[in-house]
């Protein structure tokens, strides 16, 4: 049977602990992690394959997920989440300085609301229905909120959502929240302020809290990105047959990091496969921080223990990559442990490099990343200059969100297009552009 375990003191909890409205350890208030029955998962997958009824979305991996799979048809969002492309990127590999590596982009910008965070929200709206919760709430810089709003709008029975967002979030992201029908509370402060207000509202009103990292189910939903990439790598970038599941691990996975929950989810998916004997190795994880939001990289460089990280001071977070701007990494302890357990590393990149890599990735692959997603590519470039990646290795960069959500960032590196004007004769002349 699956159970929960504290990320700091190791105390174990039954799953009912979450159902009763508790989200963190009652000893040290640290985040909780799911520990699964890996033998049972292995037996189920080997004997039954993947979920045939949900084969086109993330719930094809229901054997790995803490949900009642028999009720998914009536509880899961109608829009399919997951099943996103794994894009071979040999031209980008040359641009990033790893021409001898097999580079792939796991393009989660193709999820329904444009980000990987749809995976967490899809699972959470299923769980809130299982637990009988009437309202769900979250704090967000934009993507998590948009994901939650979209998933609530897509369930067979509409779910009510309240979302706390810093008023500085990109207008496109705020518009997404509203168009899906969520109640939006703009906070005249930081993401950390929004996070604290969301916790207060959740406690006061009994709302189901989706806050990233704080709710252990968020990483469980996000881990499906790793299950997918490993299945796709086993089949040349495509998905295999649900009847006979096969998985192959890459050598490295690069992930942009803010609050640490996505890389925690990536790690959990890989660990589940490894512990179930479905992949032969654990890849090295590369966590990429903006140097203007570097809580995780700082904790890793200082070699802090989990207990020391509990009391670590916030960093100043003002990166242009809003999706990874977090003064406190709410799932930072798990993120740092994931890097340590896989013998990977953290790397910091500046905002100029992040913005430049929006253009680099887009022009070499046709995948248009938001700044936070481009951050992963910027990290690869920086590490490649130091000879970090072994030649011939397989590298996956996770593209966590679409650039369409932050057009000003793209415009800042592309500049304004040429304007062809009429001459005095009233005519347009192409040679004015061609010269």
Coordinates of C-alpha atoms in Angstrom, one line a residue:
X1 CA 0.0 0.0 0.0
X2 CA 1.1 3.5 -0.8
X3 CA 1.8 5.9 2.1
X4 CA 3.1 9.4 2.8
X5 CA 6.5 10.3 4.2
X6 CA 7.9 13.6 5.5
X7 CA 10.7 15.0 3.4
X8 CA 12.7 16.0 6.4
X9 CA 12.1 13.8 9.5
X10 CA 10.9 10.7 7.6
X11 CA 7.7 10.3 9.6
X12 CA 5.1 8.1 7.8
X13 CA 1.4 8.9 7.4
X14 CA -1.5 7.0 6.0
X15 CA -3.1 8.5 2.8
X16 CA -6.2 9.4 4.9
X17 CA -4.0 12.2 6.5
X18 CA -4.3 14.2 3.2
X19 CA -8.0 13.4 2.9
X20 CA -8.6 14.9 6.4
X21 CA -7.2 18.2 5.2
X22 CA -3.6 17.9 6.4
X23 CA -0.9 18.8 3.8
X24 CA 2.4 18.9 5.7
X25 CA 4.1 17.0 8.4
X26 CA 2.7 17.6 11.9
X27 CA 6.2 17.5 13.4
X28 CA 8.2 20.0 11.3
X29 CA 5.7 21.3 8.7
X30 CA 7.8 19.9 5.9
X31 CA 6.3 18.7 2.6
X32 CA 5.1 15.1 2.3
X33 CA 6.0 12.6 -0.4
X34 CA 4.1 9.6 -1.8
X35 CA 5.9 6.3 -1.4
X36 CA 4.3 3.6 -3.6
X37 CA 4.2 -0.2 -3.7
X38 CA 6.6 -0.5 -6.5
X39 CA 6.3 -4.3 -6.8
X40 CA 2.6 -3.9 -7.2
X41 CA 3.1 -1.3 -9.9
X42 CA 5.6 -3.5 -11.8
X43 CA 3.2 -6.5 -11.6
X44 CA 0.3 -4.4 -12.8
X45 CA 2.2 -2.9 -15.7
X46 CA 3.8 -6.1 -16.8
X47 CA 0.6 -8.1 -16.7
X48 CA -2.0 -5.5 -17.8
X49 CA 0.0 -2.8 -19.6
X50 CA -1.3 0.7 -19.4
X51 CA -4.8 2.1 -19.0
X52 CA -6.5 1.3 -22.3
X53 CA -9.5 3.6 -21.5
X54 CA -7.3 6.6 -21.0
X55 CA -4.6 5.8 -23.5
X56 CA -4.4 9.3 -25.1
X57 CA -3.7 11.3 -21.9
X58 CA -1.7 11.2 -18.7
X59 CA -4.1 8.8 -17.0
X60 CA -2.8 6.0 -19.2
X61 CA -0.3 5.7 -16.3
X62 CA -3.0 5.3 -13.7
X63 CA -1.1 2.3 -12.2
X64 CA 1.4 4.9 -11.0
X65 CA -1.1 7.4 -9.7
X66 CA -3.0 7.7 -6.4
X67 CA -6.5 7.8 -7.9
X68 CA -9.5 5.6 -8.3
X69 CA -9.0 4.6 -11.9
X70 CA -12.5 3.1 -12.1
X71 CA -14.0 6.6 -11.7
X72 CA -11.8 8.5 -14.2
X73 CA -14.4 8.6 -16.9
X74 CA -16.7 10.6 -14.7
X75 CA -14.2 12.8 -12.9
X76 CA -11.2 13.5 -15.2
X77 CA -11.2 16.7 -17.3
X78 CA -12.6 16.2 -20.8
X79 CA -9.6 17.9 -22.4
X80 CA -6.7 15.4 -22.6
X81 CA -3.7 16.4 -20.6
X82 CA -0.4 14.8 -21.4
X83 CA 0.5 12.8 -24.5
X84 CA 2.8 15.8 -25.5
X85 CA 5.4 15.5 -28.2
X86 CA 9.0 14.4 -27.6
X87 CA 10.8 16.4 -30.3
X88 CA 14.2 15.4 -31.7
X89 CA 16.4 18.5 -31.8
X90 CA 19.8 17.9 -33.6
X91 CA 20.0 21.5 -34.9
X92 CA 19.4 22.8 -31.4
X93 CA 22.0 20.4 -30.0
X94 CA 24.6 22.2 -32.2
X95 CA 23.4 25.6 -31.1
X96 CA 23.6 24.7 -27.4
X97 CA 27.1 23.2 -27.8
X98 CA 26.3 19.5 -27.6
X99 CA 26.5 18.4 -31.2
X100 CA 27.4 14.8 -30.4
X101 CA 24.5 14.3 -28.0
X102 CA 21.0 13.1 -28.8
X103 CA 18.9 16.1 -27.7
X104 CA 15.1 15.9 -27.3
X105 CA 12.6 18.5 -26.2
X106 CA 9.7 17.2 -24.1
X107 CA 7.2 19.9 -25.3
X108 CA 4.6 20.4 -22.6
X109 CA 3.6 23.7 -24.1
X110 CA 1.2 21.6 -26.1
X111 CA -0.9 20.8 -23.0
X112 CA -4.5 22.3 -23.1
X113 CA -3.6 25.6 -21.2
X114 CA -0.1 25.7 -22.5
X115 CA 2.0 24.4 -19.6
X116 CA 3.2 21.3 -17.8
X117 CA 1.2 22.4 -14.7
X118 CA -1.9 21.0 -16.4
X119 CA -0.7 17.6 -15.2
X120 CA -0.9 18.6 -11.5
X121 CA -4.2 20.3 -11.9
X122 CA -5.8 17.5 -13.8
X123 CA -4.9 15.1 -11.0
X124 CA -6.0 17.5 -8.3
X125 CA -9.5 18.1 -9.7
X126 CA -9.9 14.3 -9.7
X127 CA -8.7 14.1 -6.1
X128 CA -11.0 17.0 -4.9
X129 CA -14.0 15.1 -6.3
X130 CA -12.9 11.9 -4.6
X131 CA -12.5 13.8 -1.3
X132 CA -15.9 15.6 -1.8
X133 CA -14.3 19.1 -1.7
X134 CA -16.7 21.9 -3.0
X135 CA -14.0 24.5 -3.7
X136 CA -10.3 24.4 -4.8
X137 CA -7.8 27.2 -4.5
X138 CA -4.2 27.9 -5.4
X139 CA -1.6 30.6 -5.6
X140 CA 0.1 31.1 -8.9
X141 CA 2.3 33.3 -11.0
X142 CA 0.0 32.4 -13.9
X143 CA 0.5 29.0 -15.2
X144 CA -0.6 26.9 -12.3
X145 CA -3.7 29.1 -11.9
X146 CA -4.5 28.9 -15.6
X147 CA -4.1 25.1 -15.5
X148 CA -6.4 24.8 -12.5
X149 CA -9.0 27.1 -14.0
X150 CA -8.9 25.2 -17.3
X151 CA -9.2 21.8 -15.6
X152 CA -12.1 23.0 -13.4
X153 CA -13.9 24.2 -16.5
X154 CA -13.4 20.9 -18.2
X155 CA -14.6 18.4 -15.6
X156 CA -18.0 16.7 -16.3
X157 CA -19.3 18.6 -13.2
X158 CA -17.8 22.1 -13.1
X159 CA -15.6 22.7 -10.1
X160 CA -15.3 26.1 -8.4
X161 CA -11.8 27.7 -8.1
X162 CA -10.3 30.7 -6.3
X163 CA -6.9 31.8 -7.5
X164 CA -4.5 34.2 -5.9
X165 CA -2.1 35.8 -8.4
X166 CA 0.5 38.6 -8.1
X167 CA -0.8 41.6 -10.1
X168 CA 2.5 41.7 -12.0
X169 CA 1.7 38.4 -13.7
X170 CA 1.6 38.7 -17.6
X171 CA -1.8 39.9 -18.8
X172 CA -2.3 36.9 -21.0
X173 CA -2.0 34.5 -18.1
X174 CA -4.5 36.5 -16.0
X175 CA -6.9 36.5 -18.9
X176 CA -6.7 32.7 -19.1
X177 CA -7.8 32.5 -15.5
X178 CA -10.8 34.7 -16.0
X179 CA -11.9 33.3 -19.3
X180 CA -12.1 29.8 -17.8
X181 CA -14.4 31.2 -15.1
X182 CA -12.2 31.1 -12.0
X183 CA -12.5 33.7 -9.2
X184 CA -9.3 35.7 -9.5
X185 CA -7.8 37.7 -6.6
X186 CA -4.9 39.9 -7.8
X187 CA -2.4 40.4 -5.0
X188 CA -0.4 43.6 -4.8
X189 CA 2.7 41.7 -3.8
X190 CA 4.9 38.8 -4.6
X191 CA 4.1 35.1 -5.4
X192 CA 5.1 34.4 -1.8
X193 CA 2.5 36.8 -0.6
X194 CA -0.1 35.2 -2.8
X195 CA 0.9 31.7 -1.4
X196 CA 0.5 32.8 2.2
X197 CA -2.9 34.4 1.5
X198 CA -4.0 31.2 -0.3
X199 CA -3.0 29.1 2.7
X200 CA -4.9 31.5 5.0
X201 CA -8.1 31.3 2.9
X202 CA -7.8 27.5 2.6
X203 CA -7.6 27.1 6.3
X204 CA -10.3 29.6 7.2
X205 CA -12.9 28.5 4.6
X206 CA -12.1 24.8 4.3
X207 CA -11.1 25.0 0.6
X208 CA -9.1 22.3 -1.0
X209 CA -5.6 23.7 -1.4
X210 CA -3.7 22.9 -4.6
X211 CA -0.6 25.1 -3.7
X212 CA 2.5 23.8 -5.5
X213 CA 4.6 21.5 -3.4
X214 CA 2.4 22.1 -0.3
X215 CA 0.0 19.5 -1.7
X216 CA 1.8 16.2 -2.3
X217 CA -0.5 15.4 -5.3
X218 CA 1.0 18.2 -7.4
X219 CA 4.3 16.3 -7.9
X220 CA 2.4 13.1 -8.5
X221 CA 0.6 14.7 -11.4
X222 CA 3.8 16.3 -12.8
X223 CA 5.7 13.0 -12.6
X224 CA 3.7 11.7 -15.6
X225 CA 6.0 13.9 -17.8
X226 CA 8.8 11.5 -17.0
X227 CA 6.7 8.4 -17.6
X228 CA 5.9 9.7 -21.0
X229 CA 9.4 10.7 -22.0
X230 CA 10.7 7.3 -21.1
X231 CA 8.0 5.5 -23.0
X232 CA 8.6 7.8 -26.0
X233 CA 12.4 7.2 -25.9
X234 CA 11.7 3.5 -26.1
X235 CA 9.8 4.0 -29.3
X236 CA 11.9 6.6 -31.2
X237 CA 9.9 9.5 -29.9
X238 CA 6.5 8.0 -30.2
X239 CA 4.1 6.4 -27.8
X240 CA 4.1 2.6 -27.7
X241 CA 1.3 0.0 -27.4
X242 CA -0.7 0.2 -24.1
X243 CA -0.8 -3.6 -24.0
X244 CA 3.0 -3.9 -23.7
X245 CA 4.6 -0.9 -22.0
X246 CA 8.3 -0.3 -22.5
X247 CA 10.5 2.5 -21.1
X248 CA 14.0 3.8 -21.7
X249 CA 15.7 6.4 -19.5
X250 CA 17.8 9.3 -21.0
X251 CA 21.2 10.1 -19.5
X252 CA 20.3 13.7 -18.5
X253 CA 17.2 15.7 -18.0
X254 CA 17.4 19.5 -17.8
X255 CA 14.5 21.3 -16.0
X256 CA 14.1 25.0 -15.2
X257 CA 13.5 25.4 -11.4
X258 CA 11.6 28.0 -9.4
X259 CA 9.7 26.5 -6.4
X260 CA 11.2 23.1 -7.2
X261 CA 8.0 21.2 -7.7
X262 CA 8.4 20.3 -11.4
X263 CA 11.9 18.9 -11.0
X264 CA 10.6 17.0 -8.0
X265 CA 7.8 15.5 -10.1
X266 CA 10.3 14.7 -12.9
X267 CA 12.5 12.9 -10.3
X268 CA 9.5 11.0 -8.8
X269 CA 8.4 9.7 -12.2
X270 CA 11.9 8.4 -13.0
X271 CA 12.3 6.9 -9.5
X272 CA 9.0 5.1 -9.8
X273 CA 10.1 3.5 -13.0
X274 CA 13.5 2.6 -11.6
X275 CA 12.1 1.2 -8.4
X276 CA 9.6 -0.8 -10.3
X277 CA 12.4 -2.3 -12.5
X278 CA 11.0 -0.7 -15.6
X279 CA 14.2 1.4 -16.5
X280 CA 17.8 0.3 -16.0
X281 CA 19.3 3.6 -14.6
X282 CA 18.4 6.9 -13.1
X283 CA 19.3 9.9 -15.3
X284 CA 21.3 12.8 -13.9
X285 CA 19.0 15.7 -13.3
X286 CA 20.1 19.3 -14.2
X287 CA 18.2 22.0 -12.3
X288 CA 18.4 25.4 -13.9
X289 CA 17.8 28.5 -11.8
X290 CA 17.7 32.1 -12.9
X291 CA 20.4 33.9 -10.9
X292 CA 17.6 36.3 -9.9
X293 CA 15.6 33.5 -8.3
X294 CA 18.2 30.9 -7.0
X295 CA 16.9 29.5 -3.7
X296 CA 17.5 25.9 -4.8
X297 CA 21.0 26.5 -6.3
X298 CA 22.0 28.4 -3.2
X299 CA 20.9 25.6 -0.9
X300 CA 22.7 23.0 -3.1
X301 CA 25.9 25.0 -3.2
X302 CA 25.9 25.5 0.5
X303 CA 25.3 21.7 1.0
X304 CA 22.5 22.4 3.4
X305 CA 20.7 19.5 5.1
X306 CA 16.9 19.2 4.8
X307 CA 16.5 20.5 8.3
X308 CA 18.7 23.5 7.5
X309 CA 16.7 24.2 4.4
X310 CA 13.5 24.4 6.4
X311 CA 14.8 27.6 8.0
X312 CA 16.7 29.0 5.1
X313 CA 16.0 32.7 4.4
X314 CA 14.2 33.7 1.2
X315 CA 16.2 35.0 -1.8
X316 CA 15.3 38.1 -3.7
X317 CA 13.3 36.9 -6.7
X318 CA 12.9 39.3 -9.6
X319 CA 13.7 37.3 -12.7
X320 CA 12.0 38.1 -16.0
X321 CA 11.1 34.4 -16.2
X322 CA 8.0 34.9 -14.0
X323 CA 7.0 31.2 -13.9
X324 CA 10.2 30.4 -11.9
X325 CA 10.3 33.5 -9.8
X326 CA 10.1 32.4 -6.1
X327 CA 11.8 33.8 -3.1
X328 CA 11.1 30.6 -1.2
X329 CA 11.3 27.3 -3.1
X330 CA 8.2 25.7 -1.7
X331 CA 9.4 22.2 -2.8
X332 CA 13.0 23.1 -2.6
X333 CA 14.0 20.4 -0.2
X334 CA 12.7 17.7 -2.5
X335 CA 14.3 19.5 -5.5
X336 CA 17.8 19.6 -3.9
X337 CA 17.4 16.0 -2.8
X338 CA 16.5 15.0 -6.4
X339 CA 19.7 16.5 -7.7
X340 CA 21.8 14.8 -5.0
X341 CA 20.2 11.4 -5.4
X342 CA 20.9 11.5 -9.2
X343 CA 24.4 13.0 -8.9
X344 CA 23.2 15.8 -11.0
X345 CA 23.8 19.6 -10.5
X346 CA 22.2 23.0 -10.3
X347 CA 23.3 25.8 -12.6
X348 CA 22.4 29.5 -12.6
X349 CA 21.9 31.6 -15.7
X350 CA 21.2 35.3 -16.2
X351 CA 18.0 36.7 -17.6
X352 CA 19.7 37.9 -20.8
X353 CA 20.7 34.3 -21.6
X354 CA 17.2 33.1 -20.8
X355 CA 15.6 35.6 -23.1
X356 CA 18.1 34.9 -25.9
X357 CA 17.3 31.2 -25.7
X358 CA 13.7 31.8 -26.5
X359 CA 14.8 32.7 -30.0
X360 CA 17.5 30.0 -30.1
X361 CA 15.0 27.2 -29.3
X362 CA 12.3 28.6 -31.5
X363 CA 14.4 29.0 -34.6
X364 CA 16.1 25.6 -34.3
X365 CA 13.0 23.5 -33.4
X366 CA 9.8 25.3 -34.1
X367 CA 8.9 25.0 -30.4
X368 CA 8.1 28.4 -28.9
X369 CA 9.1 28.4 -25.2
X370 CA 8.2 30.9 -22.5
X371 CA 11.2 32.4 -20.6
X372 CA 11.0 29.7 -17.9
X373 CA 11.1 26.9 -20.4
X374 CA 14.0 28.6 -22.3
X375 CA 15.9 28.7 -19.0
X376 CA 16.5 24.9 -19.3
X377 CA 18.1 25.4 -22.7
X378 CA 20.3 28.2 -21.3
X379 CA 21.5 25.9 -18.6
X380 CA 22.5 23.3 -21.1
X381 CA 24.5 25.9 -23.0
X382 CA 26.3 27.0 -19.9
X383 CA 27.1 23.5 -18.8
X384 CA 28.2 22.4 -22.3
X385 CA 30.8 25.2 -22.3
X386 CA 32.3 23.4 -19.3
X387 CA 32.2 19.9 -20.9
X388 CA 29.5 18.6 -18.6
X389 CA 27.7 16.3 -21.0
X390 CA 29.3 13.1 -22.3
X391 CA 29.4 12.7 -26.1
X392 CA 26.8 10.3 -27.5
X393 CA 24.5 10.7 -24.4
X394 CA 20.8 11.3 -24.6
X395 CA 19.6 14.6 -23.1
X396 CA 16.0 15.7 -22.6
X397 CA 15.2 19.4 -22.0
X398 CA 11.7 19.9 -20.5
X399 CA 9.8 22.7 -22.2
X400 CA 7.4 23.7 -19.4
X401 CA 5.3 26.3 -21.1
X402 CA 4.4 28.2 -24.3
X403 CA 5.9 31.5 -25.3
X404 CA 2.5 32.7 -26.4
X405 CA 1.8 33.5 -22.8
X406 CA 4.5 36.1 -22.6
X407 CA 4.7 37.9 -26.0
X408 CA 6.7 40.9 -24.6
X409 CA 9.5 38.6 -23.7
X410 CA 9.8 37.3 -27.3
X411 CA 9.5 40.8 -28.7
X412 CA 12.4 41.9 -26.5
X413 CA 14.8 39.6 -28.3
X414 CA 13.2 39.8 -31.8
X415 CA 12.9 43.5 -32.2
X416 CA 10.3 45.2 -34.3
X417 CA 9.7 43.9 -37.9
X418 CA 10.6 46.0 -40.9
X419 CA 7.8 48.4 -42.0
X420 CA 7.5 48.7 -45.8
X421 CA 6.2 52.2 -46.5
X422 CA 4.8 53.8 -49.6
X423 CA 7.1 56.0 -51.6
X424 CA 6.1 59.5 -52.8
X425 CA 4.6 57.9 -55.9
X426 CA 2.1 56.1 -53.6
X427 CA 3.4 52.7 -54.4
X428 CA 5.1 50.0 -52.4
X429 CA 8.6 48.9 -53.7
X430 CA 10.0 45.6 -52.6
X431 CA 13.5 46.8 -53.3
X432 CA 13.2 49.0 -50.2
X433 CA 13.0 45.9 -48.1
X434 CA 15.5 43.8 -50.1
X435 CA 18.3 46.4 -50.1

